[in-house]
Amino acid sequence: MEINFEFQKERKVGDFVQSFIDLFKLIYRHFVSTIFGLSAVPLAGIALVYYFLSTKITFSANSDSFEDIDALTWAGLLIVALIALGLYVYGISIEYFVLLKERKSTAFSCVEVLKNFRSNLGKYFMFLIAMILALIVVFIPLAIVAAICAFIPFVGSFAIGILASMVGIWLFCSFLFYREGYSDLGSCFTDAYVMLSKKLIQYGIATYIVNFIFQMAVMMISIVPLVIMGILSFNFLGIDAAFFDSSWGKLLMTLGGLFITLFTLFLYMSGVLANGIIYETAKDLKFGERIYGMIEEIGGKSE
């Protein structure tokens, strides 16, 4: 399906929010089905780990902790698996966005997204290492700014959120600079910062607002099924301390953990779309690709 969406154009904060909503409305079915279709197997594995870990926890009167030390090992394994799953979903979401803006259509499959991800897997690993080093370098000044913001009444928490969004969009643009060949690994961070610097605060605010709106929307959609599940559980399953030691209790804990995982992955996916729109806008202002494309079209028509 062709999508009528202009990736490369100048936008203000409100325009970014509206552009995200417009793009998401056009592609949400294909986007969600593609990403979660590619994530079905790892999500099933995560669910099994959740359930196995729940069997290691007891809520009886005798104990309220892990049954044995192996549970700690499984908890560590779960944390590592969740981090890996988050990076994987973020990566395939980026490849989805790249295909989408190149083709301006959803006429591509899960296989193509996965193929692109595999072919660029080396870049993802190399950038991950470089990103960790870059964050170590900027950690102290960022920590100082965050600490100052924390003491600002009312708006301090929002300022910290915007600061985190600014860092996120900087890293996102740095990777795509490297991924698309605009910069090498050694210079992508500085090149991306130079591109974003004049409007970095504006971009951070836009990303923060988009993520906040999407988070609230997903929470509102989730309230009804969660309330229904809670009512049924309390009325028919008899939830108490001993309930969570039963098979139904373990299953409910597993579903709860899986829901939180899905919720987080949705936020990652929305973040890629929001950051991608900002990246294309900032890149156009830097390189003027849209203008050059229009000139080429005019030249083609005149021949």
XYZ file of C-alpha atoms in Angstrom:
303
model
C 0.000 0.000 0.000
C 1.329 3.424 -0.983
C 1.529 5.917 1.880
C 0.887 9.611 1.358
C 3.398 10.977 3.836
C 6.240 13.457 3.390
C 9.210 12.423 5.516
C 11.504 15.292 4.608
C 9.996 18.670 5.415
C 10.506 21.379 8.010
C 8.375 20.869 11.120
C 7.706 22.612 14.422
C 7.008 20.811 17.712
C 3.267 20.513 17.075
C 3.918 19.363 13.520
C 6.069 16.477 14.773
C 3.262 15.258 17.010
C 0.697 15.480 14.208
C 3.080 13.848 11.719
C 3.645 10.929 14.095
C -0.098 10.433 14.510
C -0.674 10.671 10.745
C 2.083 8.168 9.949
C 1.031 5.733 12.669
C -2.586 5.786 11.438
C -1.381 4.898 7.935
C 0.873 1.980 8.850
C -0.082 0.695 12.311
C -1.569 -2.619 11.151
C 1.347 -3.488 8.890
C 3.893 -2.104 11.365
C 2.592 -3.995 14.399
C 1.981 -7.262 12.528
C 5.459 -7.147 10.956
C 7.390 -6.359 14.140
C 5.505 -8.765 16.378
C 5.487 -11.420 13.681
C 9.288 -11.264 13.727
C 9.260 -11.249 17.552
C 6.842 -14.144 18.137
C 9.505 -16.777 18.846
C 11.606 -14.691 21.289
C 8.413 -13.511 23.026
C 7.334 -17.139 23.476
C 10.749 -17.878 24.989
C 10.408 -14.894 27.330
C 6.964 -16.135 28.428
C 8.418 -19.552 29.296
C 11.157 -17.932 31.370
C 8.544 -15.794 33.157
C 6.516 -18.895 34.000
C 9.521 -20.932 35.112
C 10.702 -18.049 37.303
C 7.220 -17.719 38.824
C 7.423 -21.360 39.919
C 10.541 -20.491 41.921
C 8.703 -17.878 43.973
C 6.479 -18.741 46.919
C 4.032 -16.490 48.771
C 3.187 -18.941 51.517
C 3.390 -18.050 55.184
C 6.689 -19.900 55.501
C 8.549 -17.964 52.850
C 8.123 -14.905 50.682
C 11.315 -15.190 48.689
C 12.960 -17.393 46.071
C 12.903 -21.092 46.767
C 16.539 -21.639 45.825
C 19.579 -19.889 44.458
C 18.836 -21.143 40.927
C 15.965 -18.663 40.799
C 18.473 -15.810 40.965
C 20.265 -17.297 37.984
C 16.990 -17.470 36.077
C 16.171 -13.887 37.087
C 19.538 -12.759 35.701
C 18.891 -14.733 32.525
C 15.498 -13.057 32.196
C 17.038 -9.589 32.519
C 19.640 -10.376 29.846
C 16.941 -11.849 27.578
C 14.737 -8.767 27.993
C 17.626 -6.443 27.116
C 18.440 -8.558 24.046
C 14.769 -8.605 23.013
C 14.524 -4.830 23.419
C 17.612 -4.266 21.247
C 16.297 -6.727 18.653
C 12.874 -5.080 18.423
C 14.456 -1.635 18.260
C 16.740 -2.830 15.462
C 14.030 -4.415 13.300
C 11.856 -1.335 13.883
C 14.671 0.802 12.481
C 14.986 -1.465 9.442
C 11.216 -1.260 8.985
C 11.410 2.542 9.042
C 14.286 2.588 6.542
C 12.338 0.401 4.100
C 9.211 2.472 4.638
C 10.798 5.833 3.863
C 12.788 4.453 0.925
C 9.763 2.847 -0.761
C 7.035 5.150 0.612
C 4.925 2.020 0.711
C 4.160 -0.930 2.976
C 4.726 -3.334 0.076
C 7.458 -5.268 1.849
C 7.417 -8.336 4.069
C 8.841 -9.579 7.353
C 11.480 -11.450 5.354
C 12.846 -8.222 3.841
C 12.978 -6.487 7.218
C 14.806 -9.438 8.780
C 17.167 -9.693 5.808
C 18.151 -6.035 6.142
C 18.611 -6.452 9.890
C 20.890 -9.451 9.417
C 22.955 -7.723 6.726
C 23.535 -4.736 9.041
C 23.957 -6.740 12.244
C 27.681 -5.992 12.346
C 26.947 -2.260 12.306
C 24.522 -2.663 15.189
C 27.135 -4.424 17.330
C 29.892 -1.960 16.451
C 27.639 1.016 17.164
C 26.507 -0.506 20.468
C 30.108 -0.635 21.662
C 30.797 2.908 20.421
C 27.568 4.159 22.023
C 28.560 2.774 25.421
C 31.910 4.582 25.154
C 30.186 7.815 24.060
C 27.764 7.638 26.990
C 30.672 7.145 29.388
C 32.247 10.349 28.028
C 29.067 12.454 28.388
C 27.820 10.823 31.604
C 29.263 13.369 34.052
C 27.875 16.535 32.374
C 24.520 14.831 31.798
C 24.384 13.680 35.426
C 25.124 17.226 36.630
C 22.353 18.697 34.448
C 19.916 15.976 35.572
C 20.774 16.620 39.226
C 20.110 20.348 38.791
C 16.798 19.621 37.052
C 15.756 17.311 39.898
C 15.749 20.280 42.296
C 13.485 22.396 40.084
C 9.925 22.255 41.481
C 7.110 20.961 39.252
C 8.977 21.077 35.928
C 12.125 19.238 37.043
C 10.841 15.775 36.153
C 9.703 17.000 32.747
C 13.118 18.579 32.169
C 14.827 15.267 32.973
C 12.483 13.480 30.552
C 13.245 15.999 27.813
C 16.982 15.643 28.505
C 16.696 11.864 28.127
C 14.768 12.370 24.876
C 17.498 14.677 23.578
C 20.130 12.035 24.298
C 17.938 9.405 22.640
C 17.420 11.374 19.424
C 21.154 12.177 19.284
C 22.073 8.487 19.537
C 19.364 7.502 17.060
C 20.574 10.020 14.460
C 24.185 9.012 15.107
C 23.364 5.398 14.306
C 21.417 6.209 11.139
C 24.257 8.467 9.988
C 26.504 5.409 10.358
C 23.898 2.953 9.036
C 23.186 4.984 5.875
C 26.803 5.848 5.149
C 26.761 9.576 5.857
C 29.496 9.190 8.492
C 31.888 6.538 9.711
C 31.718 5.122 13.227
C 34.331 7.527 14.564
C 32.555 10.705 13.482
C 28.851 9.833 13.454
C 28.279 11.137 16.996
C 29.810 14.556 16.355
C 28.222 14.828 12.895
C 24.781 14.021 14.304
C 25.241 16.531 17.110
C 26.230 19.267 14.664
C 23.149 18.478 12.576
C 20.820 18.561 15.598
C 22.468 21.247 17.730
C 20.426 24.259 16.592
C 17.096 22.545 17.291
C 18.066 19.791 19.732
C 15.855 21.141 22.539
C 12.909 21.426 20.149
C 13.481 17.868 18.928
C 13.773 16.619 22.516
C 10.482 18.255 23.477
C 8.760 16.802 20.410
C 10.033 13.291 21.141
C 9.058 13.552 24.803
C 5.516 14.678 23.941
C 5.037 11.955 21.324
C 6.257 9.224 23.686
C 4.071 10.576 26.493
C 0.960 10.643 24.280
C 1.611 7.141 22.957
C 2.251 5.819 26.455
C -1.015 7.311 27.741
C -2.915 5.956 24.737
C -1.624 2.415 25.234
C -2.388 2.608 28.960
C -5.958 3.760 28.286
C -6.487 0.940 25.790
C -5.108 -1.549 28.320
C -7.251 -0.463 31.262
C -10.459 -2.202 30.150
C -9.000 -5.713 29.635
C -6.941 -5.392 32.836
C -10.025 -4.392 34.846
C -12.016 -7.282 33.368
C -9.188 -9.707 34.148
C -8.971 -8.375 37.706
C -12.721 -8.695 38.328
C -12.799 -12.244 36.987
C -9.748 -13.186 39.025
C -11.110 -11.835 42.285
C -14.597 -13.289 41.813
C -13.843 -16.685 40.318
C -10.266 -17.502 41.233
C -10.224 -16.210 44.790
C -7.025 -14.192 44.837
C -5.161 -14.204 48.144
C -1.579 -14.783 49.266
C -1.874 -18.519 48.634
C -3.426 -17.982 45.190
C -0.080 -16.998 43.651
C 1.372 -20.354 44.688
C -1.209 -22.124 42.510
C -0.989 -22.856 38.785
C -3.516 -20.109 38.029
C -1.473 -17.668 40.080
C 1.720 -18.554 38.238
C -0.102 -18.143 34.927
C -1.450 -14.741 35.966
C 2.024 -13.561 36.978
C 3.371 -14.772 33.632
C 0.676 -12.877 31.722
C 1.382 -9.773 33.798
C 5.092 -9.918 33.031
C 4.379 -10.530 29.353
C 1.988 -7.572 29.258
C 4.643 -5.250 30.712
C 7.112 -6.553 28.113
C 4.674 -5.920 25.247
C 3.911 -2.451 26.608
C 7.623 -1.602 26.687
C 8.150 -2.918 23.150
C 5.277 -0.755 21.922
C 7.072 2.266 23.370
C 10.292 1.253 21.589
C 8.413 0.948 18.305
C 6.725 4.335 18.692
C 10.085 5.858 19.607
C 11.594 4.654 16.336
C 8.813 6.289 14.299
C 9.044 9.571 16.234
C 12.846 9.690 16.060
C 12.777 8.670 12.407
C 10.553 11.607 11.467
C 12.862 13.970 13.360
C 15.922 12.407 11.714
C 14.530 12.870 8.204
C 13.538 16.470 8.973
C 16.926 17.356 10.453
C 18.762 15.585 7.631
C 16.824 17.524 5.029
C 17.702 20.807 6.731
C 21.359 19.719 6.780
C 21.749 18.218 3.306
C 18.769 19.617 1.389
C 17.952 16.207 -0.120
C 14.316 17.125 -0.692
C 15.318 20.264 -2.597
C 17.807 18.330 -4.744
C 15.144 15.730 -5.439
C 12.697 18.409 -6.579
C 15.352 19.885 -8.867
C 16.014 16.467 -10.375
C 12.281 15.998 -11.002
C 12.066 19.374 -12.710
C 15.064 18.483 -14.849
C 13.463 15.197 -15.807
C 10.225 16.855 -16.862
C 11.984 19.370 -19.044
C 13.781 16.756 -21.119
